């Protein structure tokens, strides 16, 4: 099953959250985390990996996709992207075909394949979201993040017919998360007739910032922290919604 983690606005916490969600689900499932921010890779940095082969070699040099898969060190696999490779930012139709075929074939070996997408409503972001069966939209309480989340969902629904949206609040208290989710839910219901699911909220936590600086997932560096507990709870909810 392919699941994308996406957002309208950048820097809302997608990569930090998905790395930890993979870790939380790894004891029970076979997981692959795909760095779907093709030209500006982040997942390898957050996990302190130094991949020799990346999606760049697969898409530009024709290597088989399985050659780029590496072990994260934390119970799940990673398909790393390349950093600073402009050709990958706008993949042509040949590259997209290689990507789609390769990902579908790789996905057979895993229970869950997560796409850590870039932000916005650019072509590649929309493309990965259309490949995924479920779309997790991350938002924060900032007004711009909320309007951008709505804009992304609107494009995915109106232009691509996508309807399964899971919303995840980051850098928000439980109360804020619920409040902003209800607001988004009302607007999505009213204007688009959509009923999104809510996955919960992750609080702002300095321990998470520290874990990113140390290039170590929070669930390893500070498993008792507030954000880690919230992430574990969200992993449980995700499991219930997906299986
Ligand atoms: N819950 C949180 N508590 C504290 N800081 C956070 C939290 N979530 C995210 N951050 C901060 O936000 C920064 C951006 O996070 P991250 O890189 O995961 O976002 P992103 O959505 O993947 O960004 P991009 O759109 O560029 O891919 C992190 O470096 C971290 O400092
Ligand atoms: Mg990211």
mmCIF file of C-alpha atoms and ligand atoms in Angstrom:
data_model
loop_
_atom_site.group_PDB
_atom_site.id
_atom_site.type_symbol
_atom_site.label_atom_id
_atom_site.label_comp_id
_atom_site.label_asym_id
_atom_site.label_seq_id
_atom_site.Cartn_x
_atom_site.Cartn_y
_atom_site.Cartn_z
ATOM 1 C CA UNK A 1 0.000 0.000 0.000
ATOM 2 C CA UNK A 2 1.377 3.396 -1.016
ATOM 3 C CA UNK A 3 0.815 6.414 1.219
ATOM 4 C CA UNK A 4 2.000 9.939 0.538
ATOM 5 C CA UNK A 5 2.940 12.462 3.197
ATOM 6 C CA UNK A 6 2.428 15.851 1.681
ATOM 7 C CA UNK A 7 1.655 19.516 2.383
ATOM 8 C CA UNK A 8 0.646 22.702 0.675
ATOM 9 C CA UNK A 9 3.193 24.817 2.514
ATOM 10 C CA UNK A 10 6.844 23.821 2.889
ATOM 11 C CA UNK A 11 8.704 23.167 6.126
ATOM 12 C CA UNK A 12 5.663 21.966 8.080
ATOM 13 C CA UNK A 13 7.432 18.825 9.301
ATOM 14 C CA UNK A 14 6.683 16.119 6.706
ATOM 15 C CA UNK A 15 10.145 14.558 6.623
ATOM 16 C CA UNK A 16 10.688 14.591 10.389
ATOM 17 C CA UNK A 17 7.259 13.069 10.988
ATOM 18 C CA UNK A 18 7.374 10.358 8.337
ATOM 19 C CA UNK A 19 10.807 9.129 9.412
ATOM 20 C CA UNK A 20 9.429 8.601 12.926
ATOM 21 C CA UNK A 21 6.153 7.087 11.730
ATOM 22 C CA UNK A 22 8.163 4.531 9.740
ATOM 23 C CA UNK A 23 10.136 3.758 12.871
ATOM 24 C CA UNK A 24 6.985 3.342 14.949
ATOM 25 C CA UNK A 25 5.425 0.964 12.419
ATOM 26 C CA UNK A 26 8.607 -0.943 11.560
ATOM 27 C CA UNK A 27 8.271 -3.715 14.179
ATOM 28 C CA UNK A 28 4.998 -4.844 12.603
ATOM 29 C CA UNK A 29 5.296 -4.053 8.917
ATOM 30 C CA UNK A 30 7.751 -4.207 6.043
ATOM 31 C CA UNK A 31 8.245 -0.543 5.207
ATOM 32 C CA UNK A 32 9.919 1.421 2.430
ATOM 33 C CA UNK A 33 10.335 5.192 2.745
ATOM 34 C CA UNK A 34 10.704 6.860 -0.646
ATOM 35 C CA UNK A 35 12.256 10.331 -0.791
ATOM 36 C CA UNK A 36 9.824 11.822 -3.272
ATOM 37 C CA UNK A 37 11.388 15.284 -3.141
ATOM 38 C CA UNK A 38 13.398 14.214 -6.157
ATOM 39 C CA UNK A 39 15.769 17.121 -6.686
ATOM 40 C CA UNK A 40 16.126 18.211 -3.047
ATOM 41 C CA UNK A 41 16.579 15.053 -1.029
ATOM 42 C CA UNK A 42 16.104 15.224 2.760
ATOM 43 C CA UNK A 43 15.412 11.748 4.077
ATOM 44 C CA UNK A 44 19.035 10.589 3.769
ATOM 45 C CA UNK A 45 20.221 13.644 5.717
ATOM 46 C CA UNK A 46 17.710 13.147 8.521
ATOM 47 C CA UNK A 47 18.808 9.528 8.885
ATOM 48 C CA UNK A 48 22.476 10.301 8.404
ATOM 49 C CA UNK A 49 22.730 7.969 5.426
ATOM 50 C CA UNK A 50 25.264 8.447 2.668
ATOM 51 C CA UNK A 51 23.715 6.602 -0.262
ATOM 52 C CA UNK A 52 25.998 5.868 -3.216
ATOM 53 C CA UNK A 53 23.137 5.081 -5.555
ATOM 54 C CA UNK A 54 20.055 7.306 -5.586
ATOM 55 C CA UNK A 55 16.998 7.886 -7.756
ATOM 56 C CA UNK A 56 19.290 10.023 -9.886
ATOM 57 C CA UNK A 57 21.116 6.869 -11.075
ATOM 58 C CA UNK A 58 17.825 5.100 -11.645
ATOM 59 C CA UNK A 59 16.219 7.891 -13.647
ATOM 60 C CA UNK A 60 19.221 9.301 -15.500
ATOM 61 C CA UNK A 61 21.487 6.281 -15.877
ATOM 62 C CA UNK A 62 18.994 3.442 -16.147
ATOM 63 C CA UNK A 63 20.029 1.386 -13.106
ATOM 64 C CA UNK A 64 17.324 -0.902 -11.664
ATOM 65 C CA UNK A 65 15.430 0.727 -8.810
ATOM 66 C CA UNK A 66 16.218 -2.020 -6.327
ATOM 67 C CA UNK A 67 19.904 -1.015 -6.540
ATOM 68 C CA UNK A 68 19.147 2.254 -4.759
ATOM 69 C CA UNK A 69 17.273 0.767 -1.785
ATOM 70 C CA UNK A 70 19.250 1.035 1.457
ATOM 71 C CA UNK A 71 18.558 -0.035 5.021
ATOM 72 C CA UNK A 72 17.799 2.906 7.304
ATOM 73 C CA UNK A 73 19.373 1.277 10.341
ATOM 74 C CA UNK A 74 15.986 1.495 12.122
ATOM 75 C CA UNK A 75 13.937 -1.436 10.837
ATOM 76 C CA UNK A 76 12.794 -0.018 7.508
ATOM 77 C CA UNK A 77 14.237 0.600 4.046
ATOM 78 C CA UNK A 78 14.825 3.871 2.229
ATOM 79 C CA UNK A 79 14.829 4.810 -1.448
ATOM 80 C CA UNK A 80 16.939 7.981 -1.477
ATOM 81 C CA UNK A 81 16.592 10.881 -3.902
ATOM 82 C CA UNK A 82 19.351 13.156 -5.158
ATOM 83 C CA UNK A 83 20.174 16.611 -3.910
ATOM 84 C CA UNK A 84 20.690 19.513 -6.277
ATOM 85 C CA UNK A 85 19.866 17.669 -9.500
ATOM 86 C CA UNK A 86 17.723 20.043 -11.541
ATOM 87 C CA UNK A 87 16.749 17.444 -14.188
ATOM 88 C CA UNK A 88 14.863 15.528 -11.517
ATOM 89 C CA UNK A 89 12.744 18.468 -10.461
ATOM 90 C CA UNK A 90 10.738 18.213 -13.692
ATOM 91 C CA UNK A 91 10.920 14.525 -14.673
ATOM 92 C CA UNK A 92 9.823 13.868 -18.259
ATOM 93 C CA UNK A 93 7.288 11.216 -19.205
ATOM 94 C CA UNK A 94 9.986 8.519 -19.674
ATOM 95 C CA UNK A 95 11.300 9.131 -16.159
ATOM 96 C CA UNK A 96 7.784 9.042 -14.734
ATOM 97 C CA UNK A 97 7.158 5.717 -16.420
ATOM 98 C CA UNK A 98 10.372 4.286 -14.946
ATOM 99 C CA UNK A 99 9.343 5.663 -11.559
ATOM 100 C CA UNK A 100 5.847 4.279 -11.671
ATOM 101 C CA UNK A 101 6.829 0.808 -12.879
ATOM 102 C CA UNK A 102 9.770 0.619 -10.471
ATOM 103 C CA UNK A 103 7.766 1.768 -7.465
ATOM 104 C CA UNK A 104 4.872 -0.576 -8.190
ATOM 105 C CA UNK A 105 7.219 -3.502 -8.522
ATOM 106 C CA UNK A 106 9.173 -2.567 -5.370
ATOM 107 C CA UNK A 107 5.921 -2.074 -3.448
ATOM 108 C CA UNK A 108 5.123 -5.781 -3.813
ATOM 109 C CA UNK A 109 7.886 -6.564 -1.326
ATOM 110 C CA UNK A 110 6.548 -4.169 1.322
ATOM 111 C CA UNK A 111 3.386 -3.781 3.402
ATOM 112 C CA UNK A 112 3.679 0.000 3.392
ATOM 113 C CA UNK A 113 5.461 2.387 1.047
ATOM 114 C CA UNK A 114 5.588 6.003 2.220
ATOM 115 C CA UNK A 115 6.294 8.893 -0.166
ATOM 116 C CA UNK A 116 7.864 11.912 1.513
ATOM 117 C CA UNK A 117 6.843 14.504 -1.076
ATOM 118 C CA UNK A 118 7.964 18.069 -1.570
ATOM 119 C CA UNK A 119 5.516 20.853 -0.719
ATOM 120 C CA UNK A 120 3.080 22.704 -2.936
ATOM 121 C CA UNK A 121 0.993 21.969 -6.003
ATOM 122 C CA UNK A 122 3.866 21.396 -8.413
ATOM 123 C CA UNK A 123 3.731 18.649 -10.983
ATOM 124 C CA UNK A 124 5.846 16.034 -9.136
ATOM 125 C CA UNK A 125 4.016 16.516 -5.854
ATOM 126 C CA UNK A 126 0.669 15.965 -7.565
ATOM 127 C CA UNK A 127 2.058 12.982 -9.468
ATOM 128 C CA UNK A 128 3.221 11.169 -6.300
ATOM 129 C CA UNK A 129 -0.048 11.970 -4.553
ATOM 130 C CA UNK A 130 -1.938 10.409 -7.450
ATOM 131 C CA UNK A 131 0.150 7.248 -7.258
ATOM 132 C CA UNK A 132 -0.600 6.846 -3.547
ATOM 133 C CA UNK A 133 -3.735 5.139 -2.276
ATOM 134 C CA UNK A 134 -3.914 7.351 0.795
ATOM 135 C CA UNK A 135 -2.799 10.948 1.137
ATOM 136 C CA UNK A 136 -1.689 12.379 4.481
ATOM 137 C CA UNK A 137 -1.754 16.180 4.420
ATOM 138 C CA UNK A 138 0.355 17.795 7.142
ATOM 139 C CA UNK A 139 -0.600 21.264 8.327
ATOM 140 C CA UNK A 140 0.368 23.600 11.163
ATOM 141 C CA UNK A 141 -1.800 26.226 12.889
ATOM 142 C CA UNK A 142 -0.348 28.957 10.660
ATOM 143 C CA UNK A 143 -3.050 30.513 8.459
ATOM 144 C CA UNK A 144 -0.865 30.148 5.344
ATOM 145 C CA UNK A 145 -0.361 26.448 6.022
ATOM 146 C CA UNK A 146 -4.116 25.940 6.379
ATOM 147 C CA UNK A 147 -5.020 27.763 3.178
ATOM 148 C CA UNK A 148 -2.251 25.925 1.315
ATOM 149 C CA UNK A 149 -3.504 22.567 2.662
ATOM 150 C CA UNK A 150 -6.962 23.434 1.369
ATOM 151 C CA UNK A 151 -5.553 24.509 -2.011
ATOM 152 C CA UNK A 152 -3.600 21.260 -2.411
ATOM 153 C CA UNK A 153 -6.610 19.117 -1.515
ATOM 154 C CA UNK A 154 -8.814 21.134 -3.860
ATOM 155 C CA UNK A 155 -6.462 20.550 -6.821
ATOM 156 C CA UNK A 156 -6.092 16.846 -6.022
ATOM 157 C CA UNK A 157 -9.849 16.402 -5.804
ATOM 158 C CA UNK A 158 -10.988 18.672 -8.619
ATOM 159 C CA UNK A 159 -8.323 17.789 -11.194
ATOM 160 C CA UNK A 160 -7.435 14.225 -10.202
ATOM 161 C CA UNK A 161 -10.509 12.909 -8.412
ATOM 162 C CA UNK A 162 -8.661 12.067 -5.190
ATOM 163 C CA UNK A 163 -10.911 11.680 -2.166
ATOM 164 C CA UNK A 164 -9.079 9.832 0.628
ATOM 165 C CA UNK A 165 -7.422 12.492 2.724
ATOM 166 C CA UNK A 166 -5.964 12.042 6.184
ATOM 167 C CA UNK A 167 -5.085 15.255 7.986
ATOM 168 C CA UNK A 168 -2.239 15.567 10.459
ATOM 169 C CA UNK A 169 -1.593 18.659 12.599
ATOM 170 C CA UNK A 170 2.009 19.447 13.483
ATOM 171 C CA UNK A 171 3.432 21.989 15.927
ATOM 172 C CA UNK A 172 -0.013 22.152 17.471
ATOM 173 C CA UNK A 173 -1.543 21.313 20.843
ATOM 174 C CA UNK A 174 -4.308 18.721 20.869
ATOM 175 C CA UNK A 175 -6.879 21.480 21.191
ATOM 176 C CA UNK A 176 -5.415 23.523 18.344
ATOM 177 C CA UNK A 177 -5.163 20.436 16.150
ATOM 178 C CA UNK A 178 -8.826 19.572 16.688
ATOM 179 C CA UNK A 179 -9.919 23.159 16.228
ATOM 180 C CA UNK A 180 -8.066 23.610 12.935
ATOM 181 C CA UNK A 181 -9.042 20.183 11.684
ATOM 182 C CA UNK A 182 -12.740 20.991 12.299
ATOM 183 C CA UNK A 183 -12.293 24.216 10.415
ATOM 184 C CA UNK A 184 -10.684 22.475 7.437
ATOM 185 C CA UNK A 185 -13.271 19.698 7.584
ATOM 186 C CA UNK A 186 -16.120 22.216 7.442
ATOM 187 C CA UNK A 187 -14.616 24.032 4.474
ATOM 188 C CA UNK A 188 -13.789 20.796 2.616
ATOM 189 C CA UNK A 189 -17.266 19.454 3.257
ATOM 190 C CA UNK A 190 -18.993 22.663 2.266
ATOM 191 C CA UNK A 191 -17.070 23.496 -0.914
ATOM 192 C CA UNK A 192 -15.938 20.091 -2.150
ATOM 193 C CA UNK A 193 -18.214 17.609 -0.373
ATOM 194 C CA UNK A 194 -15.175 15.833 1.105
ATOM 195 C CA UNK A 195 -14.970 14.163 4.546
ATOM 196 C CA UNK A 196 -11.319 13.954 5.578
ATOM 197 C CA UNK A 197 -10.082 11.792 8.467
ATOM 198 C CA UNK A 198 -8.115 13.238 11.342
ATOM 199 C CA UNK A 199 -4.920 11.543 12.495
ATOM 200 C CA UNK A 200 -4.149 13.823 15.444
ATOM 201 C CA UNK A 201 -1.669 16.474 16.508
ATOM 202 C CA UNK A 202 2.028 16.557 17.300
ATOM 203 C CA UNK A 203 3.102 19.291 19.706
ATOM 204 C CA UNK A 204 5.945 21.680 19.098
ATOM 205 C CA UNK A 205 8.841 20.015 20.903
ATOM 206 C CA UNK A 206 12.445 21.167 21.180
ATOM 207 C CA UNK A 207 13.465 17.527 21.476
ATOM 208 C CA UNK A 208 12.344 17.043 17.887
ATOM 209 C CA UNK A 209 14.457 19.978 16.711
ATOM 210 C CA UNK A 210 17.398 18.549 18.627
ATOM 211 C CA UNK A 211 16.894 15.118 17.087
ATOM 212 C CA UNK A 212 16.959 16.663 13.601
ATOM 213 C CA UNK A 213 20.204 18.473 14.358
ATOM 214 C CA UNK A 214 21.668 15.204 15.631
ATOM 215 C CA UNK A 215 20.386 13.370 12.524
ATOM 216 C CA UNK A 216 18.768 10.773 14.748
ATOM 217 C CA UNK A 217 15.030 9.993 14.742
ATOM 218 C CA UNK A 218 13.189 11.303 17.805
ATOM 219 C CA UNK A 219 11.765 7.870 18.611
ATOM 220 C CA UNK A 220 15.354 6.716 19.129
ATOM 221 C CA UNK A 221 16.915 9.810 20.707
ATOM 222 C CA UNK A 222 13.997 10.738 22.983
ATOM 223 C CA UNK A 223 11.289 8.063 22.980
ATOM 224 C CA UNK A 224 9.609 9.495 26.096
ATOM 225 C CA UNK A 225 9.276 13.043 24.761
ATOM 226 C CA UNK A 226 5.825 14.534 24.187
ATOM 227 C CA UNK A 227 6.227 14.585 20.406
ATOM 228 C CA UNK A 228 7.411 10.948 20.400
ATOM 229 C CA UNK A 229 4.365 9.872 22.388
ATOM 230 C CA UNK A 230 2.082 11.741 19.998
ATOM 231 C CA UNK A 231 3.833 10.135 17.026
ATOM 232 C CA UNK A 232 3.301 6.664 18.489
ATOM 233 C CA UNK A 233 -0.364 7.407 18.974
ATOM 234 C CA UNK A 234 -0.683 8.649 15.400
ATOM 235 C CA UNK A 235 1.048 5.509 14.121
ATOM 236 C CA UNK A 236 -1.585 3.442 15.962
ATOM 237 C CA UNK A 237 -4.416 5.477 14.437
ATOM 238 C CA UNK A 238 -2.910 5.187 10.985
ATOM 239 C CA UNK A 239 -2.704 1.430 11.433
ATOM 240 C CA UNK A 240 -6.373 1.246 12.399
ATOM 241 C CA UNK A 241 -7.418 3.367 9.441
ATOM 242 C CA UNK A 242 -5.328 1.464 6.898
ATOM 243 C CA UNK A 243 -5.660 -2.181 7.944
HETATM 244 N N1 LIG B 1 6.749 19.249 16.196
HETATM 245 C C1 LIG B 1 7.818 20.037 15.991
HETATM 246 N N2 LIG B 1 8.419 20.664 17.030
HETATM 247 C C2 LIG B 1 9.465 21.475 16.823
HETATM 248 N N3 LIG B 1 10.019 21.716 15.623
HETATM 249 C C3 LIG B 1 9.485 21.126 14.550
HETATM 250 C C4 LIG B 1 8.357 20.244 14.675
HETATM 251 N N4 LIG B 1 8.055 19.798 13.436
HETATM 252 C C5 LIG B 1 8.925 20.369 12.588
HETATM 253 N N5 LIG B 1 9.787 21.177 13.258
HETATM 254 C C6 LIG B 1 10.850 22.013 12.668
HETATM 255 O O1 LIG B 1 10.524 22.271 11.326
HETATM 256 C C7 LIG B 1 11.636 22.036 10.493
HETATM 257 C C8 LIG B 1 11.187 21.527 9.158
HETATM 258 O O2 LIG B 1 10.800 20.168 9.268
HETATM 259 P P1 LIG B 1 10.845 19.182 8.025
HETATM 260 O O3 LIG B 1 12.095 19.325 7.271
HETATM 261 O O4 LIG B 1 10.476 17.847 8.530
HETATM 262 O O5 LIG B 1 9.643 19.800 7.161
HETATM 263 P P2 LIG B 1 9.199 19.398 5.698
HETATM 264 O O6 LIG B 1 7.728 19.603 5.662
HETATM 265 O O7 LIG B 1 9.707 18.053 5.361
HETATM 266 O O8 LIG B 1 9.938 20.501 4.820
HETATM 267 P P3 LIG B 1 10.049 20.541 3.213
HETATM 268 O O9 LIG B 1 8.720 21.063 2.736
HETATM 269 O O10 LIG B 1 11.162 21.505 2.978
HETATM 270 O O11 LIG B 1 10.327 19.149 2.759
HETATM 271 C C9 LIG B 1 12.502 21.058 11.246
HETATM 272 O O12 LIG B 1 13.837 21.237 10.958
HETATM 273 C C10 LIG B 1 12.201 21.356 12.698
HETATM 274 O O13 LIG B 1 13.130 22.295 13.187
HETATM 275 MG MG1 LIG B 2 10.844 17.409 3.687
#
